[in-house]
PDB file of C-alpha atoms in Angstrom:
ATOM      1  CA  MET V   1      76.140  95.418   8.763  1.00  0.00           C
ATOM      2  CA  ARG V   2      77.339  92.256  10.518  1.00  0.00           C
ATOM      3  CA  ALA V   3      74.560  92.618  13.078  1.00  0.00           C
ATOM      4  CA  LEU V   4      71.965  93.029  10.345  1.00  0.00           C
ATOM      5  CA  ALA V   5      73.349  90.010   8.533  1.00  0.00           C
ATOM      6  CA  ALA V   6      73.171  87.894  11.659  1.00  0.00           C
ATOM      7  CA  ALA V   7      69.597  89.014  12.286  1.00  0.00           C
ATOM      8  CA  ALA V   8      68.707  87.997   8.745  1.00  0.00           C
ATOM      9  CA  VAL V   9      70.277  84.576   9.247  1.00  0.00           C
ATOM     10  CA  CYS V  10      68.409  84.166  12.528  1.00  0.00           C
ATOM     11  CA  THR V  11      65.102  84.975  10.823  1.00  0.00           C
ATOM     12  CA  THR V  12      65.848  82.660   7.913  1.00  0.00           C
ATOM     13  CA  LEU V  13      66.816  79.662  10.019  1.00  0.00           C
ATOM     14  CA  PHE V  14      64.464  80.032  12.931  1.00  0.00           C
ATOM     15  CA  GLY V  15      61.846  82.488  11.688  1.00  0.00           C
ATOM     16  CA  PRO V  16      58.099  82.012  11.706  1.00  0.00           C
ATOM     17  CA  ALA V  17      56.558  79.288   9.595  1.00  0.00           C
ATOM     18  CA  HIS V  18      55.353  80.091   6.081  1.00  0.00           C
ATOM     19  CA  ALA V  19      52.724  78.490   3.883  1.00  0.00           C
ATOM     20  CA  ALA V  20      55.164  75.940   2.449  1.00  0.00           C
ATOM     21  CA  ASP V  21      56.304  74.778   5.871  1.00  0.00           C
ATOM     22  CA  PRO V  22      54.870  71.637   7.477  1.00  0.00           C
ATOM     23  CA  LYS V  23      51.904  71.902   9.793  1.00  0.00           C
ATOM     24  CA  PRO V  24      52.856  72.594  13.422  1.00  0.00           C
ATOM     25  CA  ASP V  25      52.531  69.706  15.846  1.00  0.00           C
ATOM     26  CA  ALA V  26      51.299  72.119  18.524  1.00  0.00           C
ATOM     27  CA  VAL V  27      50.240  75.749  18.329  1.00  0.00           C
ATOM     28  CA  VAL V  28      48.957  78.580  20.489  1.00  0.00           C
ATOM     29  CA  LYS V  29      47.450  81.632  18.804  1.00  0.00           C
ATOM     30  CA  THR V  30      45.994  84.541  20.767  1.00  0.00           C
ATOM     31  CA  LYS V  31      45.924  88.345  20.530  1.00  0.00           C
ATOM     32  CA  SER V  32      49.230  88.328  22.414  1.00  0.00           C
ATOM     33  CA  ILE V  33      51.217  85.544  20.780  1.00  0.00           C
ATOM     34  CA  GLU V  34      51.485  83.041  17.973  1.00  0.00           C
ATOM     35  CA  ALA V  35      53.713  80.142  18.980  1.00  0.00           C
ATOM     36  CA  ARG V  36      54.373  76.828  17.287  1.00  0.00           C
ATOM     37  CA  VAL V  37      56.192  73.575  17.890  1.00  0.00           C
ATOM     38  CA  PHE V  38      57.497  71.311  15.117  1.00  0.00           C
ATOM     39  CA  LEU V  39      58.827  67.749  15.353  1.00  0.00           C
ATOM     40  CA  ASP V  40      60.783  66.316  12.463  1.00  0.00           C
ATOM     41  CA  ASP V  41      59.485  63.168  10.775  1.00  0.00           C
ATOM     42  CA  ARG V  42      62.070  60.866  12.344  1.00  0.00           C
ATOM     43  CA  ILE V  43      61.034  61.986  15.810  1.00  0.00           C
ATOM     44  CA  LYS V  44      57.371  61.449  14.983  1.00  0.00           C
ATOM     45  CA  ALA V  45      58.200  57.904  13.865  1.00  0.00           C
ATOM     46  CA  ASP V  46      59.173  57.062  17.481  1.00  0.00           C
ATOM     47  CA  ALA V  47      56.014  57.316  19.593  1.00  0.00           C
ATOM     48  CA  ALA V  48      57.737  57.587  22.978  1.00  0.00           C
ATOM     49  CA  LEU V  49      60.250  60.179  21.803  1.00  0.00           C
ATOM     50  CA  ALA V  50      57.571  62.202  20.036  1.00  0.00           C
ATOM     51  CA  ALA V  51      55.367  62.208  23.134  1.00  0.00           C
ATOM     52  CA  ASP V  52      58.267  63.360  25.303  1.00  0.00           C
ATOM     53  CA  CYS V  53      59.237  66.232  22.992  1.00  0.00           C
ATOM     54  CA  LEU V  54      55.648  67.294  22.430  1.00  0.00           C
ATOM     55  CA  ALA V  55      54.879  67.366  26.156  1.00  0.00           C
ATOM     56  CA  GLU V  56      57.893  69.613  26.731  1.00  0.00           C
ATOM     57  CA  GLY V  57      56.992  71.763  23.739  1.00  0.00           C
ATOM     58  CA  ARG V  58      53.423  72.302  24.939  1.00  0.00           C
ATOM     59  CA  LYS V  59      54.656  73.399  28.362  1.00  0.00           C
ATOM     60  CA  TRP V  60      56.897  75.905  26.584  1.00  0.00           C
ATOM     61  CA  LEU V  61      53.946  77.201  24.550  1.00  0.00           C
ATOM     62  CA  ASP V  62      51.762  77.614  27.637  1.00  0.00           C
ATOM     63  CA  LYS V  63      54.509  79.382  29.594  1.00  0.00           C
ATOM     64  CA  ASN V  64      55.197  81.903  26.841  1.00  0.00           C
ATOM     65  CA  ALA V  65      51.510  82.457  26.143  1.00  0.00           C
ATOM     66  CA  ALA V  66      50.983  83.335  29.801  1.00  0.00           C
ATOM     67  CA  GLU V  67      53.942  85.732  29.771  1.00  0.00           C
ATOM     68  CA  ALA V  68      52.717  87.384  26.568  1.00  0.00           C
ATOM     69  CA  ALA V  69      49.232  87.843  28.007  1.00  0.00           C
ATOM     70  CA  ALA V  70      50.685  89.420  31.145  1.00  0.00           C
ATOM     71  CA  ALA V  71      52.868  91.749  29.061  1.00  0.00           C
ATOM     72  CA  ARG V  72      49.887  92.799  26.955  1.00  0.00           C
ATOM     73  CA  LYS V  73      47.836  93.525  30.058  1.00  0.00           C
ATOM     74  CA  ALA V  74      50.641  95.577  31.602  1.00  0.00           C
ATOM     75  CA  ASP V  75      51.395  97.627  28.457  1.00  0.00           C
ATOM     76  CA  PRO V  76      48.524  99.209  26.512  1.00  0.00           C
ATOM     77  CA  GLN V  77      50.901  99.754  23.571  1.00  0.00           C
ATOM     78  CA  PHE V  78      51.867  96.058  23.502  1.00  0.00           C
ATOM     79  CA  SER V  79      50.087  95.249  20.247  1.00  0.00           C
ATOM     80  CA  ARG V  80      51.118  98.273  18.209  1.00  0.00           C
ATOM     81  CA  GLU V  81      53.659  96.144  16.301  1.00  0.00           C
ATOM     82  CA  GLY V  82      51.769  92.885  16.605  1.00  0.00           C
ATOM     83  CA  GLY V  83      51.971  90.110  19.164  1.00  0.00           C
ATOM     84  CA  TRP V  84      54.943  87.969  20.027  1.00  0.00           C
ATOM     85  CA  GLU V  85      56.086  85.156  17.732  1.00  0.00           C
ATOM     86  CA  PHE V  86      57.751  82.023  19.049  1.00  0.00           C
ATOM     87  CA  GLU V  87      58.783  78.835  17.298  1.00  0.00           C
ATOM     88  CA  ARG V  88      60.473  75.669  18.496  1.00  0.00           C
ATOM     89  CA  LYS V  89      61.857  72.929  16.239  1.00  0.00           C
ATOM     90  CA  TYR V  90      62.989  69.483  17.376  1.00  0.00           C
ATOM     91  CA  GLU V  91      65.326  67.762  14.892  1.00  0.00           C
ATOM     92  CA  ILE V  92      67.372  64.579  15.121  1.00  0.00           C
ATOM     93  CA  ARG V  93      71.080  65.222  14.707  1.00  0.00           C
ATOM     94  CA  SER V  94      72.440  61.694  15.029  1.00  0.00           C
ATOM     95  CA  ILE V  95      71.522  58.152  16.025  1.00  0.00           C
ATOM     96  CA  VAL V  96      74.395  56.147  17.488  1.00  0.00           C
ATOM     97  CA  ALA V  97      74.440  52.359  17.987  1.00  0.00           C
ATOM     98  CA  ASP V  98      70.763  52.371  16.954  1.00  0.00           C
ATOM     99  CA  ARG V  99      70.091  53.477  20.513  1.00  0.00           C
ATOM    100  CA  TYR V 100      71.307  56.958  21.431  1.00  0.00           C
ATOM    101  CA  VAL V 101      69.422  59.748  19.675  1.00  0.00           C
ATOM    102  CA  SER V 102      70.836  63.289  19.746  1.00  0.00           C
ATOM    103  CA  ILE V 103      68.247  66.003  19.171  1.00  0.00           C
ATOM    104  CA  LEU V 104      68.698  69.702  18.497  1.00  0.00           C
ATOM    105  CA  ARG V 105      66.023  71.987  19.943  1.00  0.00           C
ATOM    106  CA  ASN V 106      66.092  75.350  18.159  1.00  0.00           C
ATOM    107  CA  ASP V 107      63.969  78.277  19.353  1.00  0.00           C
ATOM    108  CA  TYR V 108      63.020  81.459  17.512  1.00  0.00           C
ATOM    109  CA  ILE V 109      61.922  84.270  19.840  1.00  0.00           C
ATOM    110  CA  ASN V 110      60.441  87.573  18.679  1.00  0.00           C
ATOM    111  CA  THR V 111      59.093  89.854  21.400  1.00  0.00           C
ATOM    112  CA  ARG V 112      59.245  92.908  19.102  1.00  0.00           C
ATOM    113  CA  GLY V 113      62.528  94.126  20.536  1.00  0.00           C
ATOM    114  CA  ALA V 114      65.507  95.419  18.564  1.00  0.00           C
ATOM    115  CA  HIS V 115      65.796  92.086  16.739  1.00  0.00           C
ATOM    116  CA  PRO V 116      64.557  88.503  17.051  1.00  0.00           C
ATOM    117  CA  ASN V 117      66.619  86.122  19.148  1.00  0.00           C
ATOM    118  CA  SER V 118      67.340  82.428  18.945  1.00  0.00           C
ATOM    119  CA  ASP V 119      68.306  79.734  21.389  1.00  0.00           C
ATOM    120  CA  VAL V 120      69.585  76.191  21.050  1.00  0.00           C
ATOM    121  CA  ASN V 121      69.529  73.246  23.406  1.00  0.00           C
ATOM    122  CA  THR V 122      69.911  69.510  23.079  1.00  0.00           C
ATOM    123  CA  ILE V 123      68.349  66.243  24.173  1.00  0.00           C
ATOM    124  CA  LEU V 124      70.018  62.830  24.385  1.00  0.00           C
ATOM    125  CA  TRP V 125      67.428  60.061  24.199  1.00  0.00           C
ATOM    126  CA  ASP V 126      67.979  56.401  25.057  1.00  0.00           C
ATOM    127  CA  LYS V 127      65.732  54.333  22.767  1.00  0.00           C
ATOM    128  CA  ALA V 128      66.284  51.189  24.800  1.00  0.00           C
ATOM    129  CA  ASP V 129      64.886  52.717  27.986  1.00  0.00           C
ATOM    130  CA  ASN V 130      62.664  55.387  26.387  1.00  0.00           C
ATOM    131  CA  LYS V 131      64.066  58.210  28.476  1.00  0.00           C
ATOM    132  CA  ARG V 132      66.377  61.206  28.398  1.00  0.00           C
ATOM    133  CA  ILE V 133      69.906  60.655  29.606  1.00  0.00           C
ATOM    134  CA  SER V 134      73.144  62.605  29.888  1.00  0.00           C
ATOM    135  CA  ILE V 135      76.583  61.706  28.539  1.00  0.00           C
ATOM    136  CA  ARG V 136      77.702  60.609  32.026  1.00  0.00           C
ATOM    137  CA  PRO V 137      77.432  56.835  31.318  1.00  0.00           C
ATOM    138  CA  PHE V 138      80.038  57.156  28.557  1.00  0.00           C
ATOM    139  CA  PHE V 139      82.779  58.382  30.895  1.00  0.00           C
ATOM    140  CA  ALA V 140      84.534  56.846  33.881  1.00  0.00           C
ATOM    141  CA  GLU V 141      83.944  60.035  35.868  1.00  0.00           C
ATOM    142  CA  THR V 142      82.389  63.426  35.188  1.00  0.00           C
ATOM    143  CA  ALA V 143      82.869  65.212  38.501  1.00  0.00           C
ATOM    144  CA  ASP V 144      82.895  69.000  38.462  1.00  0.00           C
ATOM    145  CA  ASN V 145      86.504  70.173  38.061  1.00  0.00           C
ATOM    146  CA  GLY V 146      87.609  66.581  37.552  1.00  0.00           C
ATOM    147  CA  ALA V 147      90.081  65.397  34.940  1.00  0.00           C
ATOM    148  CA  THR V 148      87.441  64.527  32.341  1.00  0.00           C
ATOM    149  CA  MET V 149      85.633  67.835  32.511  1.00  0.00           C
ATOM    150  CA  LYS V 150      88.847  69.866  32.554  1.00  0.00           C
ATOM    151  CA  ALA V 151      90.049  68.098  29.398  1.00  0.00           C
ATOM    152  CA  MET V 152      86.644  68.554  27.790  1.00  0.00           C
ATOM    153  CA  VAL V 153      86.329  72.280  28.446  1.00  0.00           C
ATOM    154  CA  LYS V 154      89.918  72.844  27.288  1.00  0.00           C
ATOM    155  CA  ALA V 155      89.121  71.099  23.998  1.00  0.00           C
ATOM    156  CA  VAL V 156      85.859  73.035  23.611  1.00  0.00           C
ATOM    157  CA  ILE V 157      87.605  76.391  23.998  1.00  0.00           C
ATOM    158  CA  ALA V 158      90.332  75.362  21.539  1.00  0.00           C
ATOM    159  CA  SER V 159      87.644  74.434  18.994  1.00  0.00           C
ATOM    160  CA  LEU V 160      85.788  77.711  19.515  1.00  0.00           C
ATOM    161  CA  LYS V 161      88.983  79.728  19.073  1.00  0.00           C
ATOM    162  CA  ALA V 162      89.729  77.918  15.812  1.00  0.00           C
ATOM    163  CA  GLU V 163      86.192  78.575  14.560  1.00  0.00           C
ATOM    164  CA  LYS V 164      86.465  82.261  15.447  1.00  0.00           C
ATOM    165  CA  GLN V 165      89.669  82.506  13.441  1.00  0.00           C
ATOM    166  CA  LYS V 166      87.862  80.965  10.442  1.00  0.00           C
ATOM    167  CA  ARG V 167      85.162  83.630  10.756  1.00  0.00           C
ATOM    168  CA  ASP V 168      87.719  86.432  11.080  1.00  0.00           C
ATOM    169  CA  ALA V 169      86.430  87.002  14.608  1.00  0.00           C
ATOM    170  CA  GLY V 170      89.700  86.427  16.436  1.00  0.00           C
ATOM    171  CA  GLU V 171      89.250  89.616  18.440  1.00  0.00           C
ATOM    172  CA  THR V 172      86.543  87.862  20.488  1.00  0.00           C
ATOM    173  CA  ALA V 173      88.513  84.641  20.998  1.00  0.00           C
ATOM    174  CA  THR V 174      89.255  85.753  24.538  1.00  0.00           C
ATOM    175  CA  ASP V 175      88.823  84.427  28.054  1.00  0.00           C
ATOM    176  CA  GLU V 176      86.139  87.053  28.642  1.00  0.00           C
ATOM    177  CA  TRP V 177      83.833  85.394  26.122  1.00  0.00           C
ATOM    178  CA  PHE V 178      84.566  81.890  27.451  1.00  0.00           C
ATOM    179  CA  LYS V 179      84.328  82.645  31.157  1.00  0.00           C
ATOM    180  CA  GLU V 180      80.887  81.037  31.476  1.00  0.00           C
ATOM    181  CA  LEU V 181      82.214  77.692  30.231  1.00  0.00           C
ATOM    182  CA  LYS V 182      83.100  75.646  33.295  1.00  0.00           C
ATOM    183  CA  PRO V 183      84.475  72.111  33.783  1.00  0.00           C
ATOM    184  CA  SER V 184      81.008  70.862  34.691  1.00  0.00           C
ATOM    185  CA  LEU V 185      78.432  69.008  32.604  1.00  0.00           C
ATOM    186  CA  LEU V 186      75.847  71.579  33.602  1.00  0.00           C
ATOM    187  CA  LYS V 187      78.011  74.554  32.615  1.00  0.00           C
ATOM    188  CA  ILE V 188      79.967  73.472  29.554  1.00  0.00           C
ATOM    189  CA  GLY V 189      77.185  73.779  26.972  1.00  0.00           C
ATOM    190  CA  ALA V 190      74.460  71.813  25.232  1.00  0.00           C
ATOM    191  CA  VAL V 191      75.977  68.614  23.860  1.00  0.00           C
ATOM    192  CA  THR V 192      75.231  66.064  21.136  1.00  0.00           C
ATOM    193  CA  LEU V 193      76.909  62.925  19.864  1.00  0.00           C
ATOM    194  CA  ALA V 194      78.510  63.830  16.540  1.00  0.00           C
ATOM    195  CA  PRO V 195      77.923  61.519  13.575  1.00  0.00           C
ATOM    196  CA  SER V 196      80.807  59.399  12.302  1.00  0.00           C
ATOM    197  CA  THR V 197      82.213  57.973   9.111  1.00  0.00           C
ATOM    198  CA  GLU V 198      81.970  54.623  10.912  1.00  0.00           C
ATOM    199  CA  ALA V 199      78.430  53.254  10.956  1.00  0.00           C
ATOM    200  CA  GLY V 200      76.795  53.105  14.363  1.00  0.00           C
ATOM    201  CA  ARG V 201      79.546  55.138  16.035  1.00  0.00           C
ATOM    202  CA  SER V 202      80.052  58.725  17.143  1.00  0.00           C
ATOM    203  CA  SER V 203      83.140  60.700  16.125  1.00  0.00           C
ATOM    204  CA  GLY V 204      83.042  62.790  19.307  1.00  0.00           C
ATOM    205  CA  LEU V 205      80.985  65.474  20.964  1.00  0.00           C
ATOM    206  CA  THR V 206      79.585  68.690  19.540  1.00  0.00           C
ATOM    207  CA  PHE V 207      78.656  71.574  21.844  1.00  0.00           C
ATOM    208  CA  HIS V 208      76.072  74.091  20.678  1.00  0.00           C
ATOM    209  CA  TYR V 209      75.979  77.756  21.666  1.00  0.00           C
ATOM    210  CA  PRO V 210      73.336  80.350  20.754  1.00  0.00           C
ATOM    211  CA  PRO V 211      74.135  83.983  19.914  1.00  0.00           C
ATOM    212  CA  TYR V 212      75.636  85.889  22.854  1.00  0.00           C
ATOM    213  CA  ALA V 213      76.803  82.700  24.615  1.00  0.00           C
ATOM    214  CA  VAL V 214      80.435  82.782  23.434  1.00  0.00           C
ATOM    215  CA  GLY V 215      80.457  85.818  21.165  1.00  0.00           C
ATOM    216  CA  PRO V 216      78.525  88.953  20.200  1.00  0.00           C
ATOM    217  CA  TYR V 217      75.100  88.607  18.607  1.00  0.00           C
ATOM    218  CA  ALA V 218      76.505  89.460  15.184  1.00  0.00           C
ATOM    219  CA  GLU V 219      78.648  86.302  15.231  1.00  0.00           C
ATOM    220  CA  GLY V 220      75.589  84.064  15.527  1.00  0.00           C
ATOM    221  CA  GLU V 221      75.684  80.494  16.790  1.00  0.00           C
ATOM    222  CA  TYR V 222      78.815  78.477  17.418  1.00  0.00           C
ATOM    223  CA  VAL V 223      79.420  74.735  17.381  1.00  0.00           C
ATOM    224  CA  ALA V 224      82.509  73.279  19.076  1.00  0.00           C
ATOM    225  CA  PHE V 225      83.688  69.794  18.127  1.00  0.00           C
ATOM    226  CA  VAL V 226      85.726  67.572  20.452  1.00  0.00           C
ATOM    227  CA  PRO V 227      87.083  64.423  18.712  1.00  0.00           C
ATOM    228  CA  TRP V 228      86.612  61.170  20.564  1.00  0.00           C
ATOM    229  CA  GLU V 229      90.381  60.587  20.547  1.00  0.00           C
ATOM    230  CA  VAL V 230      90.772  63.528  22.945  1.00  0.00           C
ATOM    231  CA  LEU V 231      88.268  61.871  25.270  1.00  0.00           C
ATOM    232  CA  LYS V 232      89.611  58.326  24.920  1.00  0.00           C
ATOM    233  CA  PRO V 233      91.581  58.297  28.220  1.00  0.00           C
ATOM    234  CA  TYR V 234      88.399  59.142  30.117  1.00  0.00           C
ATOM    235  CA  LEU V 235      85.925  56.748  28.503  1.00  0.00           C
ATOM    236  CA  ALA V 236      83.933  54.137  30.373  1.00  0.00           C
ATOM    237  CA  PRO V 237      83.270  50.770  28.653  1.00  0.00           C
ATOM    238  CA  ALA V 238      79.942  52.142  27.369  1.00  0.00           C
ATOM    239  CA  GLY V 239      81.792  55.042  25.779  1.00  0.00           C
ATOM    240  CA  ALA V 240      84.454  52.851  24.243  1.00  0.00           C
ATOM    241  CA  ARG V 241      81.686  50.914  22.505  1.00  0.00           C
ATOM    242  CA  ILE V 242      80.054  53.905  20.812  1.00  0.00           C
ATOM    243  CA  PHE V 243      82.941  56.183  19.838  1.00  0.00           C
ATOM    244  CA  GLY V 244      85.023  55.698  16.705  1.00  0.00           C
ATOM    245  CA  GLY V 245      85.666  56.907  13.184  1.00  0.00           C
ATOM    246  CA  ALA V 246      85.989  60.507  12.006  1.00  0.00           C
ATOM    247  CA  ARG V 247      83.639  63.447  11.716  1.00  0.00           C
ATOM    248  CA  PRO V 248      82.023  63.464   8.251  1.00  0.00           C
ATOM    249  CA  LYS V 249      83.217  66.314   6.074  1.00  0.00           C
ATOM    250  CA  GLY V 250      79.730  67.690   5.531  1.00  0.00           C
ATOM    251  CA  ASP V 251      79.067  67.803   9.253  1.00  0.00           C
ATOM    252  CA  ALA V 252      82.195  69.857   9.828  1.00  0.00           C
ATOM    253  CA  GLU V 253      81.387  72.322   7.053  1.00  0.00           C
ATOM    254  CA  GLU V 254      77.948  73.317   8.325  1.00  0.00           C
ATOM    255  CA  PRO V 255      76.800  74.221  11.861  1.00  0.00           C
ATOM    256  CA  GLN V 256      74.771  71.387  13.340  1.00  0.00           C
TER     257      GLN V 256
END
């Protein structure tokens, strides 16, 4: 039942577009696949950011269309349940210091397997330079296995364990499920700047994990929050300028 519930949530949140949904910003529709990309209105209001996301989204469409066509060619029974369905949504999560834009990139993936799947990734955009950046400039050092990353991954795992307890999923709050999380920016998870009760600031970092990443499929997505106070000893001057305040209550109550 939990697996069915999670599948239903996945379909509801990331499922294919319906008539009431906005028009896709890019689409591919063939005998093998129907795939769409959506940008939220705030992204579309920034021409450079919109162009960047749309270029990435179109590459994703083309890649999956090619894979679907190859699968259809290889399997004569491919279309017996219909073609593949893919959807990608880009949504702004936060804007900090009127400069740093955190974006969630949610994917819905239905290749007619046992159930649809979803994925989540993030983008950090610098409006001043019109380019993607990482969180490295906000910290004095971010070396693999360094002090900053060790403190960060420790705080992430503590947050995930607390969230699992809230969901009555403590049996999976084990090292086995967290073994892929490493003290490395490339292996700790997709990150965003969390909003804050203090205008123009970020209350810390949120790390976003799709189903299967840190728990069974039935548990769905997880979001780990690391307060900026935990990171304070490791901040660079740029980080000290943008972090402050507390995580808004509404942000903590709902996965973001």
